[in-house]
C-alpha cells in the first residue's frame, strides 16, 4: 500500500536467508544482525536503490535498471558466501536471491512513512525467491531480456534453468541462474543447455546479445569425458587386450621376451615386433610410430 503511487518499470530484488528461523537461537540472531545488517545496508546503498526494506531474515529492494540490481544481487551473494561463519560462532547460512522487473507503483507507505512499492511485479519476485537454490541468484526471463541489452561489456552470464513452478501456486516462469561471466560455471547444470543469451524474443531488432564466454578448459574436458567416456574406456580395454594378445602370441611362438638375453639383436627386435592376427595367413609388422589423432591413417 503506497499513497500517491506512480507506476513505472523497476527491477526488484528479493532476498531471504535459508535456515534463519529454523537453526538460529535468539542470541545467535542478535549476533547475526549485528554483523550482517550494516554490511547489507552498505552493499545496497552502493547500488543506489529506489527503495529498500528489511523483511526480518531478508530484504526487498527496487532499482531503476536491471544492471545495478544484478550487481547488487551478486555482491550480496558473494558477501554471504565469503563470511567466516566459524569465527562468528554461527551455523553456515546461505542467501537466496530472486530478480524480476516490471511495472510497479512507487510511493510513500502511509503506515511506515517510508518509500515503498506495490504491484504484481513485487509479488512475483517474492514467489520466485523460495524456489531459488540457496547460495545462488536467479532471475526471470523478463529480467534477463532487459539485462541483455545492458550487457555490452559481457560482465554477466546466465544459465537457462527452464520453466520452474513458483511458490504458493503462482504459476510457472522461465528462470535463469545469474553469475559473473568471468567466474567458473556451476558444478551442477540444468537439463537444458547453459546459455549466456536471453530467449529469442529478447531483442525486437532480431539481434542476439552475448553475455560472455561460458566455456573453460576444465569444463570442456569434463564435457568430452561425459560425452565420449564409453569410447575412451572402450579404447583402453581394446588396447589392453591387444597387448595381452601380443604377449600370448609371442609365448606360443618361442621363448618369452622376459627370458631373452640382455643383448638385443636386430633379429630379436624384429621378432618381438611381430604380431599374428588369427584371421591373417601371414605375420604383420607392428606399426610402432606414435601419431597424433589428426595424423591417424584412414580406416
Short mmCIF file of N, CA and C in Angstrom, two decimals, residues 70-166:
data_model
loop_
_atom_site.label_atom_id
_atom_site.label_comp_id
_atom_site.label_asym_id
_atom_site.label_seq_id
_atom_site.Cartn_x
_atom_site.Cartn_y
_atom_site.Cartn_z
N UNK A 70 21.36 -6.39 -10.72
CA UNK A 70 22.17 -7.60 -10.90
C UNK A 70 23.48 -7.50 -10.11
N UNK A 71 24.13 -6.34 -10.18
CA UNK A 71 25.38 -6.15 -9.44
C UNK A 71 25.15 -6.27 -7.93
N UNK A 72 24.08 -5.68 -7.45
CA UNK A 72 23.77 -5.73 -6.03
C UNK A 72 23.51 -7.17 -5.58
N UNK A 73 22.74 -7.91 -6.38
CA UNK A 73 22.42 -9.29 -6.03
C UNK A 73 23.68 -10.15 -5.95
N UNK A 74 24.57 -10.01 -6.92
CA UNK A 74 25.80 -10.80 -6.93
C UNK A 74 26.74 -10.39 -5.79
N UNK A 75 26.77 -9.11 -5.46
CA UNK A 75 27.60 -8.66 -4.33
C UNK A 75 27.08 -9.22 -3.00
N UNK A 76 25.76 -9.22 -2.83
CA UNK A 76 25.18 -9.79 -1.62
C UNK A 76 25.48 -11.28 -1.52
N UNK A 77 25.33 -11.99 -2.63
CA UNK A 77 25.59 -13.42 -2.65
C UNK A 77 27.04 -13.72 -2.30
N UNK A 78 27.96 -12.93 -2.86
CA UNK A 78 29.39 -13.11 -2.58
C UNK A 78 29.70 -12.83 -1.11
N UNK A 79 29.09 -11.80 -0.56
CA UNK A 79 29.32 -11.45 0.85
C UNK A 79 28.94 -12.62 1.77
N UNK A 80 27.77 -13.19 1.54
CA UNK A 80 27.33 -14.30 2.38
C UNK A 80 28.19 -15.55 2.17
N UNK A 81 28.61 -15.77 0.95
CA UNK A 81 29.43 -16.94 0.66
C UNK A 81 30.80 -16.85 1.33
N UNK A 82 31.34 -15.64 1.45
CA UNK A 82 32.69 -15.46 2.00
C UNK A 82 32.72 -15.18 3.50
N UNK A 83 31.56 -15.10 4.14
CA UNK A 83 31.54 -14.85 5.58
C UNK A 83 32.22 -15.99 6.34
N UNK A 84 32.98 -15.64 7.36
CA UNK A 84 33.61 -16.65 8.22
C UNK A 84 32.62 -17.02 9.32
N UNK A 85 31.76 -17.98 9.04
CA UNK A 85 30.71 -18.35 9.98
C UNK A 85 31.29 -18.98 11.24
N UNK A 86 32.41 -19.67 11.10
CA UNK A 86 33.04 -20.28 12.27
C UNK A 86 33.51 -19.22 13.26
N UNK A 87 34.11 -18.16 12.73
CA UNK A 87 34.57 -17.08 13.60
C UNK A 87 33.40 -16.38 14.28
N UNK A 88 32.27 -16.28 13.58
CA UNK A 88 31.08 -15.65 14.15
C UNK A 88 30.36 -16.57 15.12
N UNK A 89 30.80 -17.83 15.18
CA UNK A 89 30.16 -18.85 16.02
C UNK A 89 28.69 -19.00 15.64
N UNK A 90 28.46 -19.06 14.33
CA UNK A 90 27.12 -19.24 13.79
C UNK A 90 27.14 -20.40 12.80
N UNK A 91 26.02 -21.11 12.68
CA UNK A 91 25.94 -22.13 11.63
C UNK A 91 25.97 -21.46 10.26
N UNK A 92 26.52 -22.16 9.27
CA UNK A 92 26.60 -21.58 7.93
C UNK A 92 25.20 -21.37 7.36
N UNK A 93 24.95 -20.16 6.89
CA UNK A 93 23.68 -19.81 6.27
C UNK A 93 23.92 -19.43 4.81
N UNK A 94 22.92 -19.60 4.01
CA UNK A 94 23.02 -19.26 2.58
C UNK A 94 21.86 -18.36 2.20
N UNK A 95 22.14 -17.40 1.34
CA UNK A 95 21.11 -16.45 0.93
C UNK A 95 20.58 -16.83 -0.45
N UNK A 96 19.27 -16.74 -0.60
CA UNK A 96 18.61 -16.95 -1.90
C UNK A 96 18.17 -15.59 -2.41
N UNK A 97 18.45 -15.33 -3.69
CA UNK A 97 18.11 -14.02 -4.25
C UNK A 97 17.38 -14.21 -5.57
N UNK A 98 16.25 -13.53 -5.70
CA UNK A 98 15.46 -13.56 -6.93
C UNK A 98 15.39 -12.16 -7.52
N UNK A 99 15.44 -12.08 -8.84
CA UNK A 99 15.37 -10.81 -9.57
C UNK A 99 14.23 -10.87 -10.58
N UNK A 100 13.47 -9.79 -10.63
CA UNK A 100 12.36 -9.67 -11.57
C UNK A 100 12.21 -8.20 -11.92
N UNK A 101 11.51 -7.90 -12.97
CA UNK A 101 11.25 -6.49 -13.29
C UNK A 101 9.91 -6.37 -13.99
N UNK A 102 9.33 -5.19 -13.88
CA UNK A 102 8.04 -4.93 -14.48
C UNK A 102 7.43 -3.67 -13.90
N UNK A 103 6.19 -3.37 -14.29
CA UNK A 103 5.53 -2.16 -13.80
C UNK A 103 5.21 -2.27 -12.32
N UNK A 104 5.56 -1.25 -11.58
CA UNK A 104 5.36 -1.22 -10.13
C UNK A 104 4.98 0.19 -9.71
N UNK A 105 4.13 0.28 -8.72
CA UNK A 105 3.72 1.58 -8.20
C UNK A 105 4.59 1.96 -7.02
N UNK A 106 5.30 3.08 -7.15
CA UNK A 106 6.15 3.58 -6.08
C UNK A 106 5.49 4.78 -5.41
N UNK A 107 5.62 4.82 -4.11
CA UNK A 107 5.06 5.95 -3.37
C UNK A 107 5.44 5.84 -1.91
N UNK A 108 4.84 6.66 -1.09
CA UNK A 108 5.12 6.64 0.34
C UNK A 108 4.13 5.74 1.06
N UNK A 109 4.65 4.81 1.83
CA UNK A 109 3.79 3.92 2.60
C UNK A 109 3.14 4.73 3.73
N UNK A 110 1.80 4.77 3.78
CA UNK A 110 1.14 5.61 4.79
C UNK A 110 1.34 5.11 6.21
N UNK A 111 1.74 3.85 6.38
CA UNK A 111 1.96 3.32 7.72
C UNK A 111 3.37 3.62 8.21
N UNK A 112 4.36 3.29 7.38
CA UNK A 112 5.75 3.49 7.79
C UNK A 112 6.26 4.89 7.47
N UNK A 113 5.60 5.56 6.52
CA UNK A 113 6.08 6.87 6.09
C UNK A 113 7.32 6.79 5.23
N UNK A 114 7.70 5.57 4.82
CA UNK A 114 8.89 5.36 4.00
C UNK A 114 8.51 5.04 2.56
N UNK A 115 9.44 5.28 1.61
CA UNK A 115 9.17 4.90 0.22
C UNK A 115 8.89 3.40 0.13
N UNK A 116 7.90 3.05 -0.66
CA UNK A 116 7.50 1.64 -0.78
C UNK A 116 6.97 1.40 -2.18
N UNK A 117 6.76 0.14 -2.52
CA UNK A 117 6.26 -0.20 -3.84
C UNK A 117 5.28 -1.35 -3.73
N UNK A 118 4.32 -1.37 -4.63
CA UNK A 118 3.30 -2.41 -4.65
C UNK A 118 3.06 -2.82 -6.10
N UNK A 119 2.46 -4.01 -6.26
CA UNK A 119 2.12 -4.48 -7.59
C UNK A 119 2.46 -5.95 -7.77
N UNK A 120 1.96 -6.53 -8.85
CA UNK A 120 2.20 -7.94 -9.13
C UNK A 120 3.68 -8.24 -9.34
N UNK A 121 4.44 -7.26 -9.81
CA UNK A 121 5.88 -7.48 -10.01
C UNK A 121 6.56 -7.81 -8.69
N UNK A 122 6.18 -7.10 -7.64
CA UNK A 122 6.76 -7.37 -6.32
C UNK A 122 6.35 -8.76 -5.83
N UNK A 123 5.09 -9.09 -6.04
CA UNK A 123 4.59 -10.40 -5.58
C UNK A 123 5.29 -11.52 -6.34
N UNK A 124 5.48 -11.34 -7.65
CA UNK A 124 6.13 -12.40 -8.43
C UNK A 124 7.58 -12.60 -8.01
N UNK A 125 8.28 -11.51 -7.70
CA UNK A 125 9.65 -11.65 -7.19
C UNK A 125 9.65 -12.40 -5.86
N UNK A 126 8.66 -12.10 -5.02
CA UNK A 126 8.56 -12.79 -3.73
C UNK A 126 8.24 -14.27 -3.90
N UNK A 127 7.45 -14.61 -4.93
CA UNK A 127 7.09 -16.02 -5.18
C UNK A 127 8.23 -16.78 -5.86
N UNK A 128 9.15 -16.05 -6.47
CA UNK A 128 10.30 -16.69 -7.13
C UNK A 128 11.38 -17.06 -6.13
N UNK A 129 11.58 -16.21 -5.14
CA UNK A 129 12.70 -16.40 -4.19
C UNK A 129 12.70 -17.76 -3.50
N UNK A 130 11.55 -18.32 -3.04
CA UNK A 130 11.62 -19.60 -2.32
C UNK A 130 12.10 -20.78 -3.16
N UNK A 131 12.03 -20.70 -4.49
CA UNK A 131 12.45 -21.83 -5.32
C UNK A 131 13.92 -21.73 -5.74
N UNK A 132 14.58 -20.64 -5.36
CA UNK A 132 15.98 -20.44 -5.73
C UNK A 132 16.87 -21.39 -4.91
N UNK A 133 17.87 -21.97 -5.55
CA UNK A 133 18.84 -22.78 -4.83
C UNK A 133 19.63 -21.90 -3.87
N UNK A 134 19.72 -22.25 -2.59
CA UNK A 134 20.47 -21.42 -1.64
C UNK A 134 21.90 -21.16 -2.11
N UNK A 135 22.30 -19.90 -1.98
CA UNK A 135 23.63 -19.51 -2.42
C UNK A 135 23.70 -19.01 -3.85
N UNK A 136 22.56 -19.02 -4.56
CA UNK A 136 22.55 -18.60 -5.96
C UNK A 136 21.63 -17.40 -6.17
N UNK A 137 21.79 -16.79 -7.35
CA UNK A 137 20.94 -15.67 -7.78
C UNK A 137 20.20 -16.13 -9.02
N UNK A 138 18.86 -16.12 -8.97
CA UNK A 138 18.04 -16.49 -10.12
C UNK A 138 17.27 -15.27 -10.60
N UNK A 139 17.00 -15.24 -11.89
CA UNK A 139 16.27 -14.12 -12.48
C UNK A 139 15.23 -14.65 -13.45
N UNK A 140 14.15 -13.90 -13.60
CA UNK A 140 13.11 -14.29 -14.55
C UNK A 140 13.54 -13.95 -15.97
N UNK A 141 12.84 -14.54 -16.93
CA UNK A 141 13.15 -14.26 -18.34
C UNK A 141 12.96 -12.78 -18.66
N UNK A 142 11.97 -12.14 -18.03
CA UNK A 142 11.75 -10.72 -18.27
C UNK A 142 12.96 -9.90 -17.83
N UNK A 143 13.51 -10.22 -16.69
CA UNK A 143 14.70 -9.52 -16.20
C UNK A 143 15.89 -9.74 -17.13
N UNK A 144 16.10 -10.97 -17.56
CA UNK A 144 17.25 -11.29 -18.41
C UNK A 144 17.14 -10.60 -19.76
N UNK A 145 15.94 -10.51 -20.30
CA UNK A 145 15.77 -9.84 -21.59
C UNK A 145 16.24 -8.39 -21.52
N UNK A 146 15.89 -7.70 -20.45
CA UNK A 146 16.30 -6.31 -20.32
C UNK A 146 17.78 -6.20 -19.96
N UNK A 147 18.28 -7.12 -19.14
CA UNK A 147 19.70 -7.08 -18.78
C UNK A 147 20.59 -7.32 -20.00
N UNK A 148 20.14 -8.15 -20.93
CA UNK A 148 20.95 -8.45 -22.12
C UNK A 148 21.24 -7.20 -22.92
N UNK A 149 20.31 -6.27 -22.97
CA UNK A 149 20.52 -5.02 -23.70
C UNK A 149 21.53 -4.11 -23.01
N UNK A 150 21.84 -4.40 -21.75
CA UNK A 150 22.77 -3.56 -20.99
C UNK A 150 24.05 -4.33 -20.64
N UNK A 151 24.30 -5.39 -21.38
CA UNK A 151 25.44 -6.26 -21.08
C UNK A 151 26.47 -6.25 -22.21
N UNK A 152 26.68 -5.07 -22.81
CA UNK A 152 27.61 -4.98 -23.93
C UNK A 152 29.04 -5.36 -23.54
N UNK A 153 29.40 -5.15 -22.28
CA UNK A 153 30.76 -5.48 -21.85
C UNK A 153 30.91 -6.95 -21.48
N UNK A 154 29.82 -7.72 -21.55
CA UNK A 154 29.90 -9.15 -21.26
C UNK A 154 30.17 -9.46 -19.80
N UNK A 155 29.80 -8.56 -18.90
CA UNK A 155 30.07 -8.78 -17.48
C UNK A 155 29.27 -9.95 -16.92
N UNK A 156 28.03 -10.08 -17.37
CA UNK A 156 27.13 -11.08 -16.80
C UNK A 156 26.97 -12.28 -17.73
N UNK A 157 26.70 -13.41 -17.11
CA UNK A 157 26.33 -14.63 -17.85
C UNK A 157 25.17 -15.28 -17.10
N UNK A 158 24.43 -16.12 -17.80
CA UNK A 158 23.30 -16.78 -17.16
C UNK A 158 23.09 -18.15 -17.77
N UNK A 159 22.51 -19.04 -16.97
CA UNK A 159 22.26 -20.42 -17.36
C UNK A 159 20.75 -20.66 -17.36
N UNK A 160 20.26 -21.19 -18.46
CA UNK A 160 18.83 -21.43 -18.62
C UNK A 160 18.41 -22.60 -17.73
N UNK A 161 17.50 -22.36 -16.81
CA UNK A 161 17.01 -23.39 -15.90
C UNK A 161 15.67 -23.95 -16.33
N UNK A 162 15.14 -23.46 -17.45
CA UNK A 162 13.85 -23.92 -17.91
C UNK A 162 12.71 -23.32 -17.11
N UNK A 163 11.51 -23.84 -17.32
CA UNK A 163 10.35 -23.36 -16.57
C UNK A 163 10.32 -23.98 -15.19
N UNK A 164 10.10 -23.16 -14.20
CA UNK A 164 10.02 -23.63 -12.81
C UNK A 164 8.71 -23.15 -12.19
N UNK A 165 8.11 -24.02 -11.40
CA UNK A 165 6.90 -23.64 -10.68
C UNK A 165 7.28 -22.69 -9.54
N UNK A 166 6.55 -21.59 -9.43
CA UNK A 166 6.81 -20.62 -8.37
C UNK A 166 6.06 -21.01 -7.10
#
